[in-house]
Amino acid sequence: SQTFGGEAKITPNAESESEVDPWSLLQLVDGADRSGLFPPLFKVLSDRRGESPKLQPDSRALYYMKKLYKAYATKEGVPKSSKSHLHNTVRLFTPSTQNKQASGDQVTGLLPSDALQFNLDRVAAVEHLLKSVLLYTFNTSIPPPSALTCLCILAIHESRSSPAPLSCTLKNHKWMEIDVTSLLQPLVDSSERSIHTTVNFTCWLAQPPHPSGPEGPLHMSRLVPPSLILYLNDTSAQAYHRWYSLHYQRGPAQGPDLDRRGTETPRLSRHPR
Amino acid sequence: GQEVLSSESKKPLLPTSFNLSEYFRQFFFPPGECELHDFRLSFRQLKWDNWIVAPHRYNPRFCKGDCPRAVRHRYGSPVHTMVQNIIYEKLDSSVPRPSCVPGKYSPLSVLTIEPDGSIAYKEYEDMIATKCTCR
């Protein structure tokens, strides 16, 4: 504790030592916040010690990402070695605003078109977009017919390209994906961080309606507003570069070698002496 | 000496409970030598579980122990390590002995909830020590 005269009196206090916040160990002595020195993980962690995130995520979105995590990593959190994907970052955004522009048409299954806004501020400049999908989930206890075919017209207000018809892929009886990579790529690359989209659906059955489902046209208006998923490649040194580890033996936590010309060359596996 | 040899040969050379591999292990891996140790923690202990969703358990592991004088190939140490040891022993003991530190790592996948409510899956390099070395 600091006495009035200013000389510090150290009063070792058991509980205060046990309560030492691990992050105070990381703070630099002069207290200057040079969190830029810390790898992004520590920057994120040290900025948010113990506080809960301001907004809680949608439960369906969290359920989807937990399934993705189980597919990509072991229980201990070690990424499974897979050549199927090269992205080392996946971000899921739920729409920050949504308003219906028109009521849906039950006859042809034309869905109400939704104006959705996504805020992509969390996408870092070092994260390059590899793929992007709009993920719809069916908010119904009656699973939709498996042979559902949909066509959707997607318009992104910030995009110069005209609305494009996109095919929808029914992932299983719960999810439907629309690949929007071609529309989103130029926007994310140009650091556009607020995206406004409108989506028009037309769905038809390739088979008779679900036996226990409601007769007549497909009741699609119970689609939950979509999430936007970005599959990114984080190019920072702290991120795990799967393709790099597959091809080169990385030395112990060192960067690539410099050859005589001073240009960076990836470290090839060292031959035993 | 044949009768001596024959009587000697009846006695067991080694006690039955003798474990040969354990016997040699003490030469190859003397106790307290530089090796990998586990440290399992949960993000709840660090009060980060409200925004780190997965993994629930994280074992970053760490390296601890003495570096033997002749490290040679077992620790993947460069020749410099032995030079440093000789300097410490023969010339100047203020030069530290080689230290037992991680030599290889594996990445870690983390699922986090961002401040804006979005969800991020990220893979970070060098988050779990997988091998120790003397440097």
XYZ file of C-alpha atoms in Angstrom:
408
model
C 0.000 0.000 0.000
C 1.206 3.561 -0.645
C 1.734 5.583 2.606
C 1.162 9.380 2.642
C 4.907 10.126 2.433
C 4.898 8.285 -0.825
C 7.263 5.515 0.232
C 5.692 2.244 -0.773
C 5.039 -0.122 2.119
C 4.760 -3.677 0.904
C 2.129 -5.474 2.954
C 2.113 -9.018 1.650
C -1.509 -10.024 1.673
C -2.387 -13.665 1.009
C -5.704 -13.109 -0.742
C -4.439 -10.198 -2.820
C -1.617 -12.394 -4.156
C -4.074 -15.187 -4.927
C -6.283 -12.663 -6.707
C -3.494 -11.343 -8.907
C -5.185 -10.939 -12.248
C -3.147 -12.911 -14.827
C -3.487 -9.922 -17.095
C -1.605 -7.637 -14.759
C 1.378 -9.918 -15.458
C 1.038 -9.002 -19.086
C 0.683 -5.260 -18.617
C 3.984 -3.524 -19.377
C 5.813 -1.979 -16.406
C 5.271 1.590 -17.546
C 1.580 0.881 -17.866
C 1.613 2.210 -21.393
C -0.946 0.311 -23.381
C 1.157 -1.089 -26.153
C -1.275 -3.921 -26.764
C -0.167 -3.766 -30.366
C 2.881 -5.695 -29.151
C 0.711 -8.598 -28.027
C -0.456 -11.159 -30.556
C -4.099 -10.491 -31.527
C -5.282 -13.157 -29.092
C -3.740 -11.416 -26.090
C -4.908 -8.042 -27.371
C -8.441 -9.387 -27.544
C -8.090 -11.160 -24.200
C -6.423 -8.283 -22.347
C -9.013 -5.822 -23.680
C -11.844 -7.937 -22.367
C -10.786 -9.486 -19.102
C -13.791 -11.091 -17.470
C -16.377 -8.835 -19.103
C -19.126 -10.601 -21.037
C -19.710 -9.659 -24.660
C -22.089 -6.745 -25.068
C -24.480 -8.644 -27.341
C -25.349 -12.315 -26.881
C -25.362 -14.399 -30.089
C -28.430 -16.092 -31.530
C -28.790 -19.606 -30.054
C -29.190 -21.266 -33.467
C -26.067 -19.496 -34.709
C -24.147 -20.672 -31.635
C -25.404 -24.225 -32.177
C -24.200 -24.148 -35.795
C -20.744 -22.816 -34.869
C -20.330 -25.402 -32.106
C -21.018 -28.130 -34.670
C -18.463 -26.516 -36.991
C -15.924 -26.433 -34.130
C -16.436 -30.146 -33.441
C -15.884 -30.862 -37.127
C -12.649 -28.834 -37.268
C -10.955 -29.465 -33.889
C -10.410 -32.192 -31.301
C -11.766 -31.967 -27.721
C -8.427 -30.530 -26.625
C -8.812 -27.816 -29.261
C -6.122 -29.039 -31.652
C -7.135 -28.392 -35.293
C -7.738 -31.663 -37.146
C -5.325 -32.038 -40.047
C -7.568 -31.624 -43.025
C -6.897 -30.656 -46.605
C -10.589 -29.981 -47.159
C -10.387 -26.390 -46.048
C -7.643 -23.767 -46.121
C -9.418 -21.145 -44.020
C -8.170 -20.642 -40.442
C -10.959 -18.255 -39.474
C -14.771 -18.541 -39.722
C -16.967 -15.602 -38.694
C -20.751 -15.762 -38.307
C -22.778 -12.530 -38.291
C -26.492 -12.218 -37.524
C -28.370 -9.318 -39.149
C -28.334 -6.182 -37.030
C -31.557 -4.882 -38.570
C -34.229 -6.578 -40.579
C -37.464 -5.220 -42.006
C -39.888 -6.922 -44.295
C -40.417 -5.054 -47.542
C -43.447 -6.981 -48.694
C -45.699 -9.742 -47.430
C -44.930 -13.181 -48.786
C -47.068 -14.929 -51.372
C -48.170 -18.297 -50.022
C -49.283 -19.615 -53.409
C -45.948 -19.766 -55.184
C -43.947 -19.981 -52.002
C -42.552 -16.526 -52.789
C -41.049 -15.447 -49.527
C -41.285 -11.971 -48.073
C -38.197 -10.157 -49.248
C -36.078 -9.108 -46.304
C -33.877 -6.070 -46.116
C -31.013 -7.200 -43.882
C -28.024 -5.251 -42.588
C -24.812 -6.981 -41.519
C -22.079 -5.174 -39.593
C -18.680 -6.683 -40.454
C -16.477 -4.529 -38.211
C -14.859 -7.588 -36.627
C -13.270 -8.643 -39.933
C -9.590 -7.651 -39.610
C -7.578 -6.254 -42.516
C -5.297 -9.331 -42.358
C -8.285 -11.632 -42.894
C -8.839 -12.393 -46.583
C -12.220 -13.719 -47.745
C -12.192 -17.215 -49.270
C -15.924 -18.038 -49.273
C -19.167 -16.538 -47.964
C -22.677 -17.992 -47.548
C -26.068 -16.840 -46.281
C -27.281 -19.549 -43.900
C -31.045 -20.046 -43.503
C -32.555 -22.320 -40.898
C -36.111 -23.627 -40.965
C -38.011 -22.457 -37.941
C -40.496 -25.243 -38.010
C -41.083 -28.435 -36.094
C -42.131 -30.081 -39.360
C -38.976 -30.686 -41.411
C -39.338 -29.288 -44.932
C -39.493 -31.799 -47.781
C -36.033 -33.032 -48.681
C -36.458 -32.405 -52.393
C -36.894 -28.665 -52.010
C -35.682 -26.525 -54.878
C -35.245 -22.815 -54.423
C -34.058 -19.966 -56.523
C -33.291 -16.669 -54.867
C -32.594 -13.198 -56.156
C -30.070 -11.451 -53.947
C -29.304 -7.744 -54.134
C -26.535 -6.076 -52.153
C -27.007 -2.327 -52.059
C -23.294 -1.555 -51.722
C -22.440 -3.794 -54.659
C -22.259 -2.375 -58.168
C -23.307 -5.690 -59.702
C -27.018 -6.121 -60.472
C -29.162 -8.573 -58.446
C -28.142 -12.085 -59.383
C -30.193 -15.309 -59.285
C -28.378 -17.683 -56.947
C -29.053 -21.341 -56.301
C -29.737 -22.489 -52.762
C -28.241 -25.653 -51.324
C -30.295 -27.541 -48.788
C -27.602 -28.755 -46.339
C -29.967 -31.060 -44.447
C -33.471 -30.790 -43.108
C -32.330 -27.851 -40.967
C -30.080 -25.564 -42.947
C -30.089 -23.979 -46.370
C -27.011 -22.191 -47.780
C -26.755 -19.542 -50.479
C -23.250 -18.930 -51.765
C -22.730 -15.140 -51.957
C -18.937 -15.154 -52.380
C -18.923 -13.511 -55.808
C -21.101 -10.644 -54.571
C -19.344 -10.117 -51.243
C -15.695 -10.582 -52.292
C -15.152 -7.081 -53.752
C -16.888 -5.453 -50.769
C -14.861 -7.241 -48.080
C -11.626 -6.658 -50.033
C -12.449 -2.939 -50.237
C -12.929 -2.875 -46.431
C -16.684 -2.225 -46.756
C -17.936 -3.112 -43.300
C -21.697 -2.463 -43.480
C -23.648 -4.653 -45.903
C -27.348 -4.190 -46.803
C -28.972 -7.075 -48.665
C -32.443 -7.975 -49.917
C -33.269 -11.584 -50.684
C -36.220 -12.807 -52.785
C -36.996 -16.529 -52.664
C -38.958 -18.724 -55.015
C -39.227 -22.316 -53.844
C -41.130 -25.239 -55.284
C -41.533 -28.844 -54.379
C -39.987 -31.558 -56.460
C -42.117 -34.071 -54.568
C -45.604 -34.136 -52.973
C -45.746 -32.045 -49.799
C -44.609 -33.627 -46.557
C -47.255 -36.258 -45.519
C -47.706 -34.833 -42.042
C -47.156 -31.284 -43.174
C -49.885 -28.773 -44.012
C -51.537 -29.398 -47.376
C -51.185 -26.976 -50.238
C -48.267 -24.657 -51.022
C -45.075 -24.883 -49.141
C -45.211 -22.763 -46.029
C -41.776 -21.210 -46.353
C -42.516 -17.995 -44.576
C -41.202 -19.560 -41.374
C -37.571 -19.181 -42.429
C -35.561 -17.550 -39.690
C -33.602 -14.459 -40.830
C -30.293 -15.725 -42.216
C -26.794 -15.533 -40.737
C -23.891 -14.427 -42.882
C -20.860 -16.757 -42.644
C -17.414 -15.660 -43.859
C -14.650 -18.238 -44.382
C -11.401 -16.268 -44.108
C -7.658 -16.799 -44.252
C -5.968 -14.845 -41.450
C -2.525 -13.958 -42.850
C -1.034 -12.716 -39.539
C 1.978 -14.530 -38.006
C -0.037 -15.699 -34.996
C -2.624 -17.506 -37.102
C -2.196 -21.179 -37.964
C -1.380 -21.550 -41.656
C -2.622 -25.036 -42.457
C -1.345 -25.140 -46.020
C 2.094 -23.976 -44.807
C 2.305 -26.685 -42.128
C 1.215 -29.312 -44.626
C 4.025 -28.459 -47.033
C 6.937 -27.320 -44.905
C 8.306 -28.510 -41.562
C 8.125 -25.455 -39.357
C 11.063 -24.921 -36.997
C 10.311 -24.160 -33.353
C 8.208 -21.006 -33.547
C 10.558 -19.207 -35.915
C 9.761 -17.234 -38.955
C 10.893 -18.217 -42.443
C 14.635 -18.184 -43.196
C 16.280 -15.326 -44.998
C 18.412 -16.557 -47.854
C 21.576 -14.728 -49.037
C 19.553 -12.215 -51.021
C 17.693 -11.337 -47.852
C 14.390 -12.461 -49.319
C 12.186 -14.590 -47.133
C 12.141 -18.245 -48.055
C 10.009 -20.723 -46.153
C 12.047 -23.020 -43.911
C 12.415 -26.432 -45.578
C 12.685 -29.453 -43.315
C 16.243 -29.625 -41.995
C 18.240 -32.673 -43.137
C 19.808 -34.554 -40.178
C 23.469 -33.659 -39.864
C 35.802 -74.191 -10.206
C 33.060 -76.132 -11.985
C 31.233 -76.963 -8.728
C 31.415 -73.277 -7.751
C 30.089 -72.223 -11.133
C 27.290 -74.818 -11.037
C 26.242 -73.780 -7.541
C 26.469 -70.110 -8.488
C 24.406 -70.681 -11.654
C 21.511 -71.947 -9.521
C 21.164 -68.524 -7.801
C 19.077 -66.005 -9.797
C 21.379 -63.379 -11.320
C 18.858 -60.591 -10.717
C 15.996 -60.234 -8.201
C 12.734 -61.406 -9.838
C 11.169 -57.972 -9.393
C 14.055 -56.390 -11.335
C 12.823 -54.225 -14.238
C 15.493 -53.934 -16.907
C 13.837 -51.130 -18.868
C 13.329 -49.124 -15.686
C 16.996 -49.756 -14.861
C 18.183 -48.354 -18.200
C 15.611 -45.552 -18.099
C 17.393 -43.951 -15.166
C 20.465 -43.559 -17.376
C 18.609 -42.378 -20.469
C 16.096 -40.116 -18.682
C 17.466 -39.183 -15.261
C 14.735 -37.697 -12.973
C 14.441 -33.891 -12.987
C 15.853 -33.596 -16.484
C 14.355 -31.196 -19.021
C 11.012 -32.588 -20.182
C 7.419 -31.684 -21.072
C 4.849 -31.254 -18.238
C 1.060 -30.911 -18.418
C -0.890 -27.969 -17.051
C -4.603 -28.409 -17.705
C -6.627 -25.262 -17.231
C -10.210 -24.310 -18.005
C -11.059 -20.861 -19.316
C -13.493 -20.617 -16.409
C -10.483 -20.339 -14.056
C -9.322 -17.305 -16.030
C -12.896 -15.928 -16.043
C -12.903 -16.031 -19.848
C -15.583 -18.703 -20.189
C -18.271 -16.063 -20.848
C -16.787 -15.413 -24.272
C -14.505 -18.342 -25.064
C -17.037 -21.033 -25.952
C -14.563 -23.791 -26.886
C -12.386 -25.630 -26.057
C -13.543 -26.203 -22.489
C -10.134 -27.502 -21.408
C -6.783 -26.133 -22.557
C -3.428 -27.790 -21.850
C -0.659 -25.433 -23.038
C 1.993 -27.706 -21.381
C 5.386 -26.350 -20.349
C 9.053 -27.430 -20.178
C 10.884 -27.862 -16.901
C 14.070 -29.585 -15.693
C 17.842 -29.480 -15.902
C 19.666 -29.509 -19.193
C 22.232 -32.314 -19.253
C 25.804 -31.354 -20.062
C 25.967 -33.420 -23.254
C 22.591 -32.562 -24.808
C 23.411 -33.958 -28.239
C 20.581 -35.027 -30.527
C 18.001 -35.932 -27.899
C 16.953 -32.296 -27.366
C 17.588 -31.148 -30.908
C 20.069 -28.670 -29.483
C 22.576 -26.873 -31.672
C 26.291 -27.270 -30.865
C 26.119 -23.761 -29.394
C 24.342 -25.244 -26.348
C 27.395 -27.345 -25.427
C 29.676 -24.375 -26.015
C 27.535 -22.310 -23.631
C 27.749 -25.108 -21.068
C 31.544 -25.218 -21.312
C 31.745 -21.437 -20.889
C 29.541 -21.704 -17.780
C 31.619 -24.519 -16.292
C 35.158 -23.509 -17.286
C 35.290 -19.803 -17.947
C 32.556 -17.643 -16.468
C 29.737 -18.920 -14.243
C 27.835 -15.634 -14.713
C 26.990 -16.962 -18.158
C 23.773 -18.944 -17.559
C 23.575 -22.650 -18.205
C 21.393 -23.651 -21.179
C 17.644 -23.403 -20.381
C 14.907 -25.948 -20.848
C 12.387 -24.306 -23.199
C 9.706 -25.442 -25.692
C 11.177 -26.336 -29.066
C 8.010 -27.203 -30.985
C 4.356 -26.192 -30.715
C 0.986 -27.170 -32.084
C -1.861 -24.775 -32.930
C -5.107 -24.285 -31.003
C -8.640 -23.711 -32.338
C -10.722 -21.222 -30.331
C -14.460 -20.432 -30.626
C -15.219 -16.975 -29.242
C -18.199 -14.635 -28.910
C -17.168 -11.178 -30.121
C -18.247 -7.938 -28.391
C -20.766 -7.252 -31.195
C -22.421 -10.660 -30.654
C -20.905 -12.268 -33.750
C -19.180 -15.633 -33.364
C -15.618 -16.359 -34.491
C -13.754 -19.628 -35.027
C -9.999 -19.004 -35.162
C -6.893 -21.207 -35.352
C -3.839 -19.788 -33.534
C -0.289 -20.993 -34.164
C 2.132 -22.055 -31.389
C -0.375 -22.384 -28.539
C 0.525 -25.877 -27.183
C 4.144 -26.922 -26.453
C 4.801 -30.350 -27.951
C 8.575 -30.771 -27.508
C 11.286 -29.404 -25.206
C 14.786 -28.350 -26.127
C 17.848 -26.972 -24.349
C 19.022 -23.588 -25.608
